[in-house]
Amino acid sequence: MKRAADAGYERALYTYAMTRKLYSDDEEYFARFTREAVGTIGWLVRMDDVPWVPVVNEEFLTKKFMFMSTDRPLFYNCPCAPTLNVDWDLWHIEFAKTDDMCNRCFWIKEVGLFLRDFSCATTFSPFDSWQ
């Protein structure tokens, strides 16, 4: 039971760290994870069938597009990845190039993968429409 609680806590902390980075540009919580843990937890969070409601959230989408337009070019232009070009997709990078990546590129990749698979639900439809 403790293992399940710890796994739930790690997933919640991972999701919180990603949203803090996205909304506040705060990377404080990233220091609590090792690369191996981030790879495992991130994969579980992205592959888990979580109960996110697919509601369009304009602020989330704005932050997502802003991150992709400002940080993603840094990832592709970094000297740690001389073989990368913009045609590579994140799925291939997730499975092929993680060990020799610099710390900045590693976190840009993780946040990019998180944004690719995450649906934000901060608003819910009125209760009357549930019936």
CSV table of C-alpha atoms in Angstrom, one decimal:
chain,number,residue,atom,x,y,z
A,1,MET,CA,0.0,0.0,0.0
A,2,LYS,CA,2.9,2.3,0.8
A,3,ARG,CA,4.4,1.7,-2.6
A,4,ALA,CA,1.1,2.7,-4.3
A,5,ALA,CA,0.9,5.8,-2.2
A,6,ASP,CA,4.5,6.7,-3.0
A,7,ALA,CA,3.8,6.2,-6.7
A,8,GLY,CA,0.8,8.4,-6.6
A,9,TYR,CA,2.8,11.1,-4.7
A,10,GLU,CA,5.6,10.9,-7.3
A,11,ARG,CA,3.1,11.3,-10.2
A,12,ALA,CA,1.4,14.3,-8.5
A,13,LEU,CA,4.8,15.9,-7.8
A,14,TYR,CA,5.9,15.4,-11.4
A,15,THR,CA,2.7,16.9,-12.7
A,16,TYR,CA,3.1,19.8,-10.3
A,17,ALA,CA,6.7,20.4,-11.3
A,18,MET,CA,5.7,20.5,-15.0
A,19,THR,CA,2.9,22.9,-14.4
A,20,ARG,CA,5.1,25.2,-12.2
A,21,LYS,CA,7.6,25.3,-15.0
A,22,LEU,CA,4.9,26.1,-17.5
A,23,TYR,CA,3.0,28.8,-15.6
A,24,SER,CA,5.8,30.3,-13.4
A,25,ASP,CA,9.0,29.3,-15.2
A,26,ASP,CA,10.0,27.8,-11.9
A,27,GLU,CA,12.3,24.9,-12.0
A,28,GLU,CA,12.7,24.4,-8.2
A,29,TYR,CA,10.9,21.0,-8.2
A,30,PHE,CA,13.0,19.6,-11.0
A,31,ALA,CA,15.8,19.2,-8.6
A,32,ARG,CA,13.9,16.6,-6.6
A,33,PHE,CA,14.0,14.1,-9.5
A,34,THR,CA,16.8,12.1,-11.0
A,35,ARG,CA,16.9,11.6,-14.7
A,36,GLU,CA,16.0,7.9,-14.3
A,37,ALA,CA,13.1,8.7,-12.1
A,38,VAL,CA,11.8,11.4,-14.5
A,39,GLY,CA,12.0,8.9,-17.3
A,40,THR,CA,9.9,6.4,-15.5
A,41,ILE,CA,7.5,8.7,-13.8
A,42,GLY,CA,7.0,10.8,-16.9
A,43,TRP,CA,6.3,7.7,-19.0
A,44,LEU,CA,3.8,6.5,-16.4
A,45,VAL,CA,2.0,9.9,-16.2
A,46,ARG,CA,1.8,10.2,-19.9
A,47,MET,CA,0.7,6.6,-20.5
A,48,ASP,CA,-1.7,6.5,-17.6
A,49,ASP,CA,-5.4,6.8,-18.4
A,50,VAL,CA,-5.9,9.8,-16.2
A,51,PRO,CA,-9.4,11.4,-15.7
A,52,TRP,CA,-8.5,14.7,-17.4
A,53,VAL,CA,-11.6,16.4,-18.8
A,54,PRO,CA,-10.8,17.5,-22.4
A,55,VAL,CA,-11.9,21.1,-21.8
A,56,VAL,CA,-10.2,23.8,-23.9
A,57,ASN,CA,-8.3,26.1,-21.5
A,58,GLU,CA,-7.0,29.2,-23.3
A,59,GLU,CA,-4.4,30.0,-20.7
A,60,PHE,CA,-2.9,26.5,-20.8
A,61,LEU,CA,-2.8,26.5,-24.6
A,62,THR,CA,-1.2,29.9,-24.6
A,63,LYS,CA,1.5,28.8,-22.2
A,64,LYS,CA,2.0,25.6,-24.2
A,65,PHE,CA,2.5,27.4,-27.5
A,66,MET,CA,4.7,30.0,-25.9
A,67,PHE,CA,6.9,27.3,-24.4
A,68,MET,CA,7.1,25.5,-27.8
A,69,SER,CA,8.0,28.7,-29.6
A,70,THR,CA,10.7,29.9,-27.1
A,71,ASP,CA,12.3,26.8,-25.6
A,72,ARG,CA,12.0,24.3,-28.4
A,73,PRO,CA,14.4,26.2,-30.7
A,74,LEU,CA,16.9,26.2,-27.8
A,75,PHE,CA,16.6,22.4,-27.8
A,76,TYR,CA,17.2,22.0,-31.5
A,77,ASN,CA,20.1,24.5,-31.6
A,78,CYS,CA,22.0,23.1,-28.5
A,79,PRO,CA,25.5,21.8,-29.3
A,80,CYS,CA,24.8,18.7,-27.1
A,81,ALA,CA,22.7,17.3,-29.9
A,82,PRO,CA,24.6,17.9,-33.2
A,83,THR,CA,22.7,15.1,-35.0
A,84,LEU,CA,19.2,16.5,-34.3
A,85,ASN,CA,17.2,18.5,-36.7
A,86,VAL,CA,13.7,19.9,-36.5
A,87,ASP,CA,12.4,16.9,-38.5
A,88,TRP,CA,12.9,14.6,-35.6
A,89,ASP,CA,9.9,14.2,-33.4
A,90,LEU,CA,9.8,14.0,-29.7
A,91,TRP,CA,8.8,10.3,-29.7
A,92,HIS,CA,12.1,9.4,-31.4
A,93,ILE,CA,14.1,11.6,-29.1
A,94,GLU,CA,12.4,10.1,-26.1
A,95,PHE,CA,13.6,6.6,-27.0
A,96,ALA,CA,16.9,7.3,-28.7
A,97,LYS,CA,18.7,10.3,-27.2
A,98,THR,CA,18.6,10.9,-23.5
A,99,ASP,CA,21.9,9.8,-21.9
A,100,ASP,CA,24.2,12.3,-23.6
A,101,MET,CA,21.8,15.3,-23.5
A,102,CYS,CA,22.7,18.4,-21.4
A,103,ASN,CA,20.5,19.2,-18.4
A,104,ARG,CA,18.7,22.0,-20.1
A,105,CYS,CA,17.8,20.0,-23.2
A,106,PHE,CA,16.7,17.1,-21.0
A,107,TRP,CA,14.1,19.2,-19.2
A,108,ILE,CA,13.0,20.9,-22.4
A,109,LYS,CA,12.4,17.4,-23.8
A,110,GLU,CA,10.5,16.3,-20.7
A,111,VAL,CA,8.2,19.4,-20.6
A,112,GLY,CA,7.6,19.0,-24.4
A,113,LEU,CA,6.6,15.4,-23.9
A,114,PHE,CA,4.4,16.4,-21.0
A,115,LEU,CA,2.7,19.1,-23.1
A,116,ARG,CA,2.2,16.7,-26.0
A,117,ASP,CA,0.1,14.3,-23.9
A,118,PHE,CA,-1.4,16.4,-21.2
A,119,SER,CA,-5.0,17.8,-21.4
A,120,CYS,CA,-5.6,20.5,-18.8
A,121,ALA,CA,-9.0,20.6,-17.0
A,122,THR,CA,-9.4,23.6,-14.8
A,123,THR,CA,-13.0,24.4,-15.6
A,124,PHE,CA,-15.9,22.0,-15.4
A,125,SER,CA,-19.3,22.3,-17.1
A,126,PRO,CA,-22.2,23.4,-14.8
A,127,PHE,CA,-23.6,20.8,-12.6
A,128,ASP,CA,-27.0,21.1,-14.3
A,129,SER,CA,-25.6,19.7,-17.5
A,130,TRP,CA,-24.4,16.5,-15.8
A,131,GLN,CA,-27.9,15.2,-15.2
